[in-house]
PDB file of C-alpha atoms and ligand atoms in Angstrom:
ATOM      1  CA  MET A  15      23.357  91.272 -47.279  1.00 87.00           C
ATOM      2  CA  ILE A  16      21.816  88.058 -46.018  1.00 93.00           C
ATOM      3  CA  GLU A  17      19.885  88.298 -42.776  1.00 93.00           C
ATOM      4  CA  LEU A  18      19.733  85.088 -40.754  1.00 97.00           C
ATOM      5  CA  LYS A  19      16.352  84.557 -39.116  1.00 98.00           C
ATOM      6  CA  SER A  20      15.869  83.290 -35.592  1.00 98.00           C
ATOM      7  CA  PRO A  21      13.669  80.246 -34.991  1.00 97.00           C
ATOM      8  CA  ALA A  22      10.928  82.621 -33.727  1.00 98.00           C
ATOM      9  CA  GLU A  23      11.140  84.689 -36.924  1.00 98.00           C
ATOM     10  CA  ILE A  24      11.030  81.548 -39.058  1.00 98.00           C
ATOM     11  CA  GLU A  25       7.925  80.510 -37.152  1.00 98.00           C
ATOM     12  CA  ARG A  26       6.266  83.834 -38.099  1.00 98.00           C
ATOM     13  CA  MET A  27       7.184  83.265 -41.741  1.00 98.00           C
ATOM     14  CA  HIS A  28       5.707  79.789 -41.320  1.00 98.00           C
ATOM     15  CA  THR A  29       2.393  81.316 -40.263  1.00 98.00           C
ATOM     16  CA  THR A  30       2.431  83.436 -43.444  1.00 98.00           C
ATOM     17  CA  GLY A  31       3.456  80.371 -45.460  1.00 98.00           C
ATOM     18  CA  GLN A  32       0.518  78.350 -44.144  1.00 98.00           C
ATOM     19  CA  PHE A  33      -1.879  81.089 -45.223  1.00 98.00           C
ATOM     20  CA  ILE A  34      -0.387  81.087 -48.711  1.00 98.00           C
ATOM     21  CA  ALA A  35      -0.560  77.295 -48.922  1.00 98.00           C
ATOM     22  CA  GLN A  36      -4.215  77.464 -47.983  1.00 97.00           C
ATOM     23  CA  ILE A  37      -4.982  80.099 -50.638  1.00 98.00           C
ATOM     24  CA  LEU A  38      -3.102  78.223 -53.375  1.00 98.00           C
ATOM     25  CA  SER A  39      -5.069  75.126 -52.581  1.00 97.00           C
ATOM     26  CA  GLU A  40      -8.322  77.111 -52.756  1.00 98.00           C
ATOM     27  CA  LEU A  41      -7.259  78.427 -56.176  1.00 98.00           C
ATOM     28  CA  SER A  42      -6.613  74.842 -57.342  1.00 97.00           C
ATOM     29  CA  GLU A  43     -10.151  73.943 -56.301  1.00 97.00           C
ATOM     30  CA  LEU A  44     -11.708  77.031 -57.903  1.00 98.00           C
ATOM     31  CA  ALA A  45      -9.815  76.972 -61.225  1.00 98.00           C
ATOM     32  CA  ASP A  46     -12.020  75.120 -63.681  1.00 98.00           C
ATOM     33  CA  VAL A  47     -13.126  75.316 -67.294  1.00 98.00           C
ATOM     34  CA  GLY A  48     -15.002  78.611 -67.791  1.00 98.00           C
ATOM     35  CA  VAL A  49     -13.721  80.288 -64.631  1.00 98.00           C
ATOM     36  CA  ASN A  50     -12.352  83.792 -65.283  1.00 98.00           C
ATOM     37  CA  LEU A  51      -8.865  84.739 -64.055  1.00 98.00           C
ATOM     38  CA  LEU A  52     -10.356  87.941 -62.585  1.00 98.00           C
ATOM     39  CA  ASP A  53     -12.623  85.856 -60.340  1.00 98.00           C
ATOM     40  CA  LEU A  54      -9.547  84.064 -58.960  1.00 98.00           C
ATOM     41  CA  GLU A  55      -7.809  87.398 -58.390  1.00 98.00           C
ATOM     42  CA  HIS A  56     -10.844  88.739 -56.530  1.00 98.00           C
ATOM     43  CA  HIS A  57     -11.111  85.637 -54.368  1.00 98.00           C
ATOM     44  CA  VAL A  58      -7.536  86.188 -53.203  1.00 98.00           C
ATOM     45  CA  ARG A  59      -8.062  89.920 -52.626  1.00 97.00           C
ATOM     46  CA  ASN A  60     -10.952  89.067 -50.301  1.00 98.00           C
ATOM     47  CA  ARG A  61      -8.998  86.401 -48.448  1.00 98.00           C
ATOM     48  CA  ILE A  62      -6.026  88.764 -47.960  1.00 97.00           C
ATOM     49  CA  ARG A  63      -8.348  91.496 -46.639  1.00 97.00           C
ATOM     50  CA  GLN A  64     -10.137  89.115 -44.274  1.00 97.00           C
ATOM     51  CA  ARG A  65      -6.828  87.871 -42.898  1.00 97.00           C
ATOM     52  CA  GLY A  66      -5.348  91.375 -42.477  1.00 97.00           C
ATOM     53  CA  ALA A  67      -2.400  90.330 -44.633  1.00 97.00           C
ATOM     54  CA  GLN A  68      -0.483  92.570 -47.053  1.00 96.00           C
ATOM     55  CA  SER A  69       0.053  91.709 -50.696  1.00 95.00           C
ATOM     56  CA  CYS A  70       3.694  91.938 -51.761  1.00 94.00           C
ATOM     57  CA  TYR A  71       2.640  92.337 -55.390  1.00 90.00           C
ATOM     58  CA  TRP A  72       0.336  95.325 -55.093  1.00 91.00           C
ATOM     59  CA  ASP A  73       2.291  98.440 -56.163  1.00 86.00           C
ATOM     60  CA  TYR A  74       5.394  96.327 -56.868  1.00 88.00           C
ATOM     61  CA  ALA A  75       7.404  98.401 -59.384  1.00 87.00           C
ATOM     62  CA  PRO A  76      10.671  96.785 -60.527  1.00 85.00           C
ATOM     63  CA  SER A  77      12.776  97.990 -63.466  1.00 83.00           C
ATOM     64  CA  PHE A  78      10.590  95.976 -65.868  1.00 81.00           C
ATOM     65  CA  GLY A  79       6.773  96.281 -65.932  1.00 80.00           C
ATOM     66  CA  ASN A  80       4.704  99.226 -67.151  1.00 79.00           C
ATOM     67  CA  GLY A  81       3.887 101.041 -63.938  1.00 79.00           C
ATOM     68  CA  PRO A  82       3.202  99.457 -60.550  1.00 88.00           C
ATOM     69  CA  PHE A  83       1.535  96.026 -60.392  1.00 89.00           C
ATOM     70  CA  ARG A  84      -2.111  96.366 -59.376  1.00 90.00           C
ATOM     71  CA  ASN A  85      -3.031  92.818 -58.575  1.00 94.00           C
ATOM     72  CA  VAL A  86      -2.394  90.428 -55.671  1.00 95.00           C
ATOM     73  CA  THR A  87      -1.821  87.264 -57.743  1.00 96.00           C
ATOM     74  CA  CYS A  88       0.274  86.317 -60.755  1.00 96.00           C
ATOM     75  CA  LEU A  89      -1.784  84.027 -62.971  1.00 97.00           C
ATOM     76  CA  SER A  90       0.131  82.664 -65.948  1.00 97.00           C
ATOM     77  CA  VAL A  91      -1.549  80.503 -68.606  1.00 98.00           C
ATOM     78  CA  ASN A  92       0.134  78.046 -71.021  1.00 97.00           C
ATOM     79  CA  ASP A  93       3.129  79.796 -72.631  1.00 97.00           C
ATOM     80  CA  ALA A  94       3.011  82.521 -69.928  1.00 96.00           C
ATOM     81  CA  VAL A  95       5.135  81.420 -66.978  1.00 93.00           C
ATOM     82  CA  LEU A  96       5.988  84.315 -64.681  1.00 94.00           C
ATOM     83  CA  HIS A  97       4.299  87.554 -63.575  1.00 93.00           C
ATOM     84  CA  GLY A  98       1.122  86.756 -65.532  1.00 94.00           C
ATOM     85  CA  LEU A  99      -1.239  89.682 -65.221  1.00 92.00           C
ATOM     86  CA  PRO A 100      -4.751  88.598 -64.162  1.00 95.00           C
ATOM     87  CA  HIS A 101      -7.025  89.625 -67.033  1.00 95.00           C
ATOM     88  CA  ASP A 102     -10.430  88.923 -68.520  1.00 97.00           C
ATOM     89  CA  TYR A 103      -9.873  85.341 -69.659  1.00 98.00           C
ATOM     90  CA  ALA A 104     -12.081  82.290 -69.093  1.00 98.00           C
ATOM     91  CA  LEU A 105     -10.021  79.146 -68.519  1.00 98.00           C
ATOM     92  CA  ARG A 106     -10.281  76.446 -71.205  1.00 98.00           C
ATOM     93  CA  ASP A 107     -10.049  72.694 -71.040  1.00 98.00           C
ATOM     94  CA  GLY A 108      -6.376  71.638 -70.893  1.00 98.00           C
ATOM     95  CA  ASP A 109      -4.978  75.048 -69.914  1.00 98.00           C
ATOM     96  CA  ILE A 110      -1.884  75.092 -67.756  1.00 98.00           C
ATOM     97  CA  LEU A 111      -2.359  77.642 -64.982  1.00 98.00           C
ATOM     98  CA  THR A 112       0.408  78.858 -62.684  1.00 98.00           C
ATOM     99  CA  THR A 113      -0.771  80.624 -59.539  1.00 98.00           C
ATOM    100  CA  ASP A 114       1.904  82.624 -57.697  1.00 97.00           C
ATOM    101  CA  LEU A 115       1.332  84.454 -54.446  1.00 97.00           C
ATOM    102  CA  ALA A 116       3.507  86.443 -52.023  1.00 97.00           C
ATOM    103  CA  VAL A 117       2.060  88.111 -48.932  1.00 97.00           C
ATOM    104  CA  GLY A 118       3.232  89.424 -45.598  1.00 98.00           C
ATOM    105  CA  ILE A 119       1.528  88.913 -42.236  1.00 98.00           C
ATOM    106  CA  ASP A 120       2.717  91.109 -39.358  1.00 97.00           C
ATOM    107  CA  GLY A 121       5.769  92.020 -41.412  1.00 97.00           C
ATOM    108  CA  TRP A 122       6.905  88.514 -42.386  1.00 98.00           C
ATOM    109  CA  VAL A 123       6.727  87.391 -45.975  1.00 98.00           C
ATOM    110  CA  ALA A 124       6.410  84.058 -47.757  1.00 98.00           C
ATOM    111  CA  ASP A 125       6.102  83.253 -51.452  1.00 98.00           C
ATOM    112  CA  ALA A 126       4.884  80.144 -53.293  1.00 98.00           C
ATOM    113  CA  ALA A 127       3.649  79.084 -56.710  1.00 98.00           C
ATOM    114  CA  ARG A 128       1.778  76.068 -57.934  1.00 98.00           C
ATOM    115  CA  THR A 129       0.946  74.953 -61.455  1.00 98.00           C
ATOM    116  CA  ILE A 130      -2.200  72.993 -62.233  1.00 98.00           C
ATOM    117  CA  ILE A 131      -3.916  71.742 -65.354  1.00 98.00           C
ATOM    118  CA  VAL A 132      -7.489  72.814 -65.892  1.00 98.00           C
ATOM    119  CA  GLY A 133      -9.821  70.039 -67.035  1.00 97.00           C
ATOM    120  CA  THR A 134      -8.268  67.291 -69.147  1.00 97.00           C
ATOM    121  CA  PRO A 135      -4.466  67.088 -68.881  1.00 97.00           C
ATOM    122  CA  ALA A 136      -2.212  66.274 -71.841  1.00 97.00           C
ATOM    123  CA  ASP A 137       0.600  63.757 -71.105  1.00 98.00           C
ATOM    124  CA  ASP A 138       3.306  66.240 -72.193  1.00 97.00           C
ATOM    125  CA  ASP A 139       1.944  68.844 -69.782  1.00 98.00           C
ATOM    126  CA  LEU A 140       1.823  66.370 -66.887  1.00 98.00           C
ATOM    127  CA  ARG A 141       5.455  65.509 -67.601  1.00 98.00           C
ATOM    128  CA  LEU A 142       6.409  69.206 -67.539  1.00 98.00           C
ATOM    129  CA  LEU A 143       4.645  69.735 -64.221  1.00 98.00           C
ATOM    130  CA  ARG A 144       6.272  66.644 -62.770  1.00 98.00           C
ATOM    131  CA  ALA A 145       9.694  68.002 -63.774  1.00 98.00           C
ATOM    132  CA  THR A 146       9.227  71.306 -61.944  1.00 98.00           C
ATOM    133  CA  GLU A 147       7.888  69.537 -58.865  1.00 98.00           C
ATOM    134  CA  GLU A 148      10.771  67.066 -58.806  1.00 98.00           C
ATOM    135  CA  ALA A 149      13.278  69.868 -59.373  1.00 98.00           C
ATOM    136  CA  LEU A 150      11.760  71.772 -56.451  1.00 98.00           C
ATOM    137  CA  ALA A 151      11.882  68.677 -54.224  1.00 98.00           C
ATOM    138  CA  VAL A 152      15.590  68.033 -54.884  1.00 98.00           C
ATOM    139  CA  GLY A 153      16.388  71.729 -54.506  1.00 98.00           C
ATOM    140  CA  ILE A 154      14.689  71.702 -51.097  1.00 98.00           C
ATOM    141  CA  GLU A 155      16.559  68.542 -50.138  1.00 98.00           C
ATOM    142  CA  ALA A 156      19.860  70.328 -50.832  1.00 98.00           C
ATOM    143  CA  ALA A 157      18.914  73.331 -48.658  1.00 98.00           C
ATOM    144  CA  ARG A 158      20.878  72.273 -45.551  1.00 98.00           C
ATOM    145  CA  PRO A 159      23.566  73.828 -43.389  1.00 98.00           C
ATOM    146  CA  GLY A 160      27.042  73.041 -44.753  1.00 96.00           C
ATOM    147  CA  ASN A 161      25.899  72.689 -48.348  1.00 98.00           C
ATOM    148  CA  ARG A 162      26.477  75.485 -50.827  1.00 98.00           C
ATOM    149  CA  LEU A 163      24.069  77.504 -52.944  1.00 98.00           C
ATOM    150  CA  GLY A 164      25.430  75.712 -56.008  1.00 98.00           C
ATOM    151  CA  ASP A 165      24.201  72.401 -54.584  1.00 98.00           C
ATOM    152  CA  ILE A 166      20.614  73.673 -54.770  1.00 98.00           C
ATOM    153  CA  SER A 167      21.081  75.070 -58.274  1.00 98.00           C
ATOM    154  CA  ALA A 168      22.860  71.975 -59.565  1.00 98.00           C
ATOM    155  CA  ALA A 169      20.168  69.676 -58.166  1.00 98.00           C
ATOM    156  CA  ILE A 170      17.447  71.683 -59.938  1.00 98.00           C
ATOM    157  CA  GLU A 171      19.428  71.765 -63.174  1.00 98.00           C
ATOM    158  CA  ALA A 172      20.027  68.001 -63.119  1.00 98.00           C
ATOM    159  CA  VAL A 173      16.287  67.320 -63.071  1.00 98.00           C
ATOM    160  CA  ALA A 174      15.613  69.670 -65.978  1.00 98.00           C
ATOM    161  CA  THR A 175      18.465  68.190 -67.965  1.00 98.00           C
ATOM    162  CA  GLY A 176      17.215  64.684 -67.216  1.00 98.00           C
ATOM    163  CA  TYR A 177      13.843  65.584 -68.640  1.00 98.00           C
ATOM    164  CA  GLY A 178      15.417  67.410 -71.589  1.00 98.00           C
ATOM    165  CA  TYR A 179      14.063  70.874 -70.722  1.00 98.00           C
ATOM    166  CA  PRO A 180      16.271  73.925 -71.297  1.00 97.00           C
ATOM    167  CA  ILE A 181      16.754  76.360 -68.368  1.00 97.00           C
ATOM    168  CA  ASN A 182      16.422  80.123 -68.470  1.00 95.00           C
ATOM    169  CA  THR A 183      19.048  81.876 -66.320  1.00 93.00           C
ATOM    170  CA  GLU A 184      17.431  85.350 -66.033  1.00 92.00           C
ATOM    171  CA  PHE A 185      14.821  84.527 -63.381  1.00 94.00           C
ATOM    172  CA  GLY A 186      15.337  82.139 -60.468  1.00 96.00           C
ATOM    173  CA  GLY A 187      14.765  81.926 -56.735  1.00 98.00           C
ATOM    174  CA  HIS A 188      15.631  84.474 -54.071  1.00 98.00           C
ATOM    175  CA  GLY A 189      16.051  85.161 -50.408  1.00 98.00           C
ATOM    176  CA  LEU A 190      13.050  86.636 -48.584  1.00 98.00           C
ATOM    177  CA  GLY A 191      11.774  87.422 -45.126  1.00 97.00           C
ATOM    178  CA  ARG A 192      11.027  91.019 -44.240  1.00 96.00           C
ATOM    179  CA  THR A 193      10.551  91.710 -47.952  1.00 96.00           C
ATOM    180  CA  MET A 194       9.717  89.604 -50.998  1.00 95.00           C
ATOM    181  CA  HIS A 195      13.136  89.842 -52.607  1.00 95.00           C
ATOM    182  CA  GLU A 196      16.322  89.652 -50.559  1.00 95.00           C
ATOM    183  CA  ASP A 197      19.783  88.243 -51.188  1.00 96.00           C
ATOM    184  CA  PRO A 198      20.857  85.785 -52.414  1.00 97.00           C
ATOM    185  CA  HIS A 199      19.692  85.131 -55.955  1.00 97.00           C
ATOM    186  CA  VAL A 200      19.175  81.376 -56.405  1.00 98.00           C
ATOM    187  CA  PRO A 201      19.801  80.393 -60.043  1.00 97.00           C
ATOM    188  CA  ASN A 202      18.144  77.310 -61.505  1.00 98.00           C
ATOM    189  CA  THR A 203      21.538  76.234 -62.916  1.00 98.00           C
ATOM    190  CA  GLY A 204      24.844  75.920 -61.130  1.00 97.00           C
ATOM    191  CA  ARG A 205      27.760  73.826 -59.986  1.00 98.00           C
ATOM    192  CA  ALA A 206      27.596  71.599 -56.930  1.00 98.00           C
ATOM    193  CA  GLY A 207      29.989  72.575 -54.178  1.00 98.00           C
ATOM    194  CA  ARG A 208      30.275  76.169 -55.380  1.00 98.00           C
ATOM    195  CA  GLY A 209      28.875  79.438 -54.137  1.00 97.00           C
ATOM    196  CA  LEU A 210      27.590  80.753 -50.834  1.00 97.00           C
ATOM    197  CA  LYS A 211      27.782  78.421 -47.853  1.00 98.00           C
ATOM    198  CA  LEU A 212      24.279  77.655 -46.542  1.00 98.00           C
ATOM    199  CA  ARG A 213      23.596  78.364 -42.874  1.00 98.00           C
ATOM    200  CA  ALA A 214      20.740  77.744 -40.478  1.00 98.00           C
ATOM    201  CA  GLY A 215      18.460  80.814 -40.483  1.00 98.00           C
ATOM    202  CA  MET A 216      18.583  81.458 -44.212  1.00 98.00           C
ATOM    203  CA  THR A 217      15.145  81.608 -45.833  1.00 98.00           C
ATOM    204  CA  LEU A 218      14.900  81.066 -49.574  1.00 98.00           C
ATOM    205  CA  ALA A 219      12.176  80.957 -52.188  1.00 98.00           C
ATOM    206  CA  LEU A 220      13.169  78.131 -54.576  1.00 98.00           C
ATOM    207  CA  GLU A 221      11.388  78.284 -57.884  1.00 98.00           C
ATOM    208  CA  PRO A 222      12.272  76.025 -60.805  1.00 98.00           C
ATOM    209  CA  TRP A 223      10.313  76.883 -63.925  1.00 98.00           C
ATOM    210  CA  PHE A 224      10.730  75.395 -67.366  1.00 98.00           C
ATOM    211  CA  ALA A 225       9.405  75.860 -70.882  1.00 97.00           C
ATOM    212  CA  ARG A 226       9.268  72.727 -72.980  1.00 97.00           C
ATOM    213  CA  THR A 227      11.526  73.752 -75.845  1.00 97.00           C
ATOM    214  CA  THR A 228      13.258  77.040 -75.097  1.00 97.00           C
ATOM    215  CA  ASP A 229      15.308  78.881 -72.471  1.00 96.00           C
ATOM    216  CA  ARG A 230      14.384  82.239 -73.985  1.00 97.00           C
ATOM    217  CA  ILE A 231      11.591  84.547 -72.825  1.00 96.00           C
ATOM    218  CA  VAL A 232       9.578  87.447 -74.193  1.00 96.00           C
ATOM    219  CA  PHE A 233       7.593  90.104 -72.332  1.00 94.00           C
ATOM    220  CA  ASP A 234       4.048  91.058 -73.228  1.00 93.00           C
ATOM    221  CA  PRO A 235       3.435  94.724 -74.118  1.00 90.00           C
ATOM    222  CA  ASP A 236       2.072  95.116 -70.533  1.00 85.00           C
ATOM    223  CA  GLY A 237       5.716  94.767 -69.445  1.00 87.00           C
ATOM    224  CA  TRP A 238       4.782  92.074 -66.887  1.00 91.00           C
ATOM    225  CA  THR A 239       3.670  88.801 -68.357  1.00 93.00           C
ATOM    226  CA  ILE A 240       6.685  86.661 -69.291  1.00 95.00           C
ATOM    227  CA  ARG A 241       6.179  83.983 -71.967  1.00 97.00           C
ATOM    228  CA  SER A 242       8.348  81.347 -73.551  1.00 97.00           C
ATOM    229  CA  ALA A 243       9.899  82.924 -76.686  1.00 97.00           C
ATOM    230  CA  ASP A 244       8.759  80.060 -78.926  1.00 98.00           C
ATOM    231  CA  GLY A 245       5.262  79.789 -77.475  1.00 98.00           C
ATOM    232  CA  SER A 246       5.949  76.387 -75.901  1.00 98.00           C
ATOM    233  CA  ARG A 247       4.077  75.505 -72.723  1.00 98.00           C
ATOM    234  CA  THR A 248       5.508  76.201 -69.306  1.00 98.00           C
ATOM    235  CA  ALA A 249       5.280  75.245 -65.635  1.00 98.00           C
ATOM    236  CA  HIS A 250       6.569  76.683 -62.365  1.00 98.00           C
ATOM    237  CA  SER A 251       6.775  75.330 -58.796  1.00 98.00           C
ATOM    238  CA  GLU A 252       7.835  77.408 -55.825  1.00 98.00           C
ATOM    239  CA  HIS A 253       8.145  77.028 -52.075  1.00 98.00           C
ATOM    240  CA  THR A 254       9.573  79.155 -49.299  1.00 98.00           C
ATOM    241  CA  VAL A 255      12.128  77.096 -47.385  1.00 98.00           C
ATOM    242  CA  ALA A 256      13.902  77.800 -44.118  1.00 98.00           C
ATOM    243  CA  ILE A 257      17.317  76.206 -43.614  1.00 98.00           C
ATOM    244  CA  THR A 258      17.405  74.866 -40.055  1.00 98.00           C
ATOM    245  CA  GLU A 259      19.910  72.829 -38.057  1.00 97.00           C
ATOM    246  CA  ASP A 260      17.579  69.874 -38.660  1.00 96.00           C
ATOM    247  CA  GLY A 261      17.511  70.438 -42.428  1.00 97.00           C
ATOM    248  CA  PRO A 262      15.047  72.144 -44.746  1.00 98.00           C
ATOM    249  CA  LEU A 263      11.672  73.273 -43.365  1.00 98.00           C
ATOM    250  CA  VAL A 264       9.144  74.020 -46.134  1.00 98.00           C
ATOM    251  CA  LEU A 265       7.139  76.978 -44.817  1.00 98.00           C
ATOM    252  CA  THR A 266       4.536  77.017 -47.641  1.00 98.00           C
ATOM    253  CA  GLN A 267       3.575  73.355 -47.513  1.00 95.00           C
ATOM    254  CA  ARG A 268       0.231  72.734 -45.882  1.00 86.00           C
ATOM    255  CA  GLN A 269       0.552  71.288 -42.405  1.00 79.00           C
ATOM    256  CA  PRO A 270      -2.818  70.439 -40.885  1.00 74.00           C
ATOM    257  CA  HIS A 271      -1.662  71.072 -37.353  1.00 71.00           C
ATOM    258  CA  HIS A 272      -0.067  74.457 -37.890  1.00 75.00           C
ATOM    259  CA  ALA A 273      -1.825  77.320 -36.107  1.00 65.00           C
ATOM    260  CA  ASP A 274      -2.838  79.280 -39.204  1.00 61.00           C
ATOM    261  CA  SER A 275      -4.155  76.388 -41.259  1.00 49.00           C
ATOM    262  CA  THR A 276      -7.544  76.336 -39.510  1.00 45.00           C
ATOM    263  CA  SER A 277      -8.385  79.993 -40.071  1.00 47.00           C
ATOM    264  CA  ALA A 278      -9.796  79.555 -43.592  1.00 43.00           C
TER     265      ALA A 278
HETATM  266 MG1   MG B 313       6.483  83.606 -56.163  1.00 68.56          MG
END
């Protein structure tokens, strides 16, 4: 079932989204050569506690994963792309780091991910990041009343195809609002003009992610961390978007004048 949110409810998700945007930008500043992933995880734990927010990841226990998740961030390095378990690892020059964060504030959830390069970037890695960011931008652009879900998916797919990156079809975007995962599933491939009709009040997490040379994935023995099957490097970009009568509203993009952006 898809629950349409009122403008007031979207505004509450926007407050959560602004908090997430702020934290992801802090992580971008903090992540540097020699910095340990556990330090990043602890920074976010503190910020969530100070804000009185709730982590959506803590105790998350889907069908995969060995036991409930006991972290508040997903930190995925290089060939790891989704659900990366924060662990004792000091970042190295040239690492690709994806930071993914979902929290609720007063019962309203938002979810976003950002990929950065630590230290000196390689051209191939910059290209990969650019592809996920462009795919996210065109996906957002298609998130308007009257379009169909397939328009979002097809727009994302066209960017990946243009860059020559294969697309995995097991993990994509999702609805969200009162919880982290709601209907519908938003695949990163699809046909324009097909699928669910988009309506004002839908709130979606769009999340293109690509590995350079494979669409296949493997899980670490921890059951969480998902890597490219061939070890090729990966990137992931995600925003929470509300479909409004005026078009897409990106709830997890930093907006200096929004109420929650000054509470850092
Ligand atoms: Mg996410």
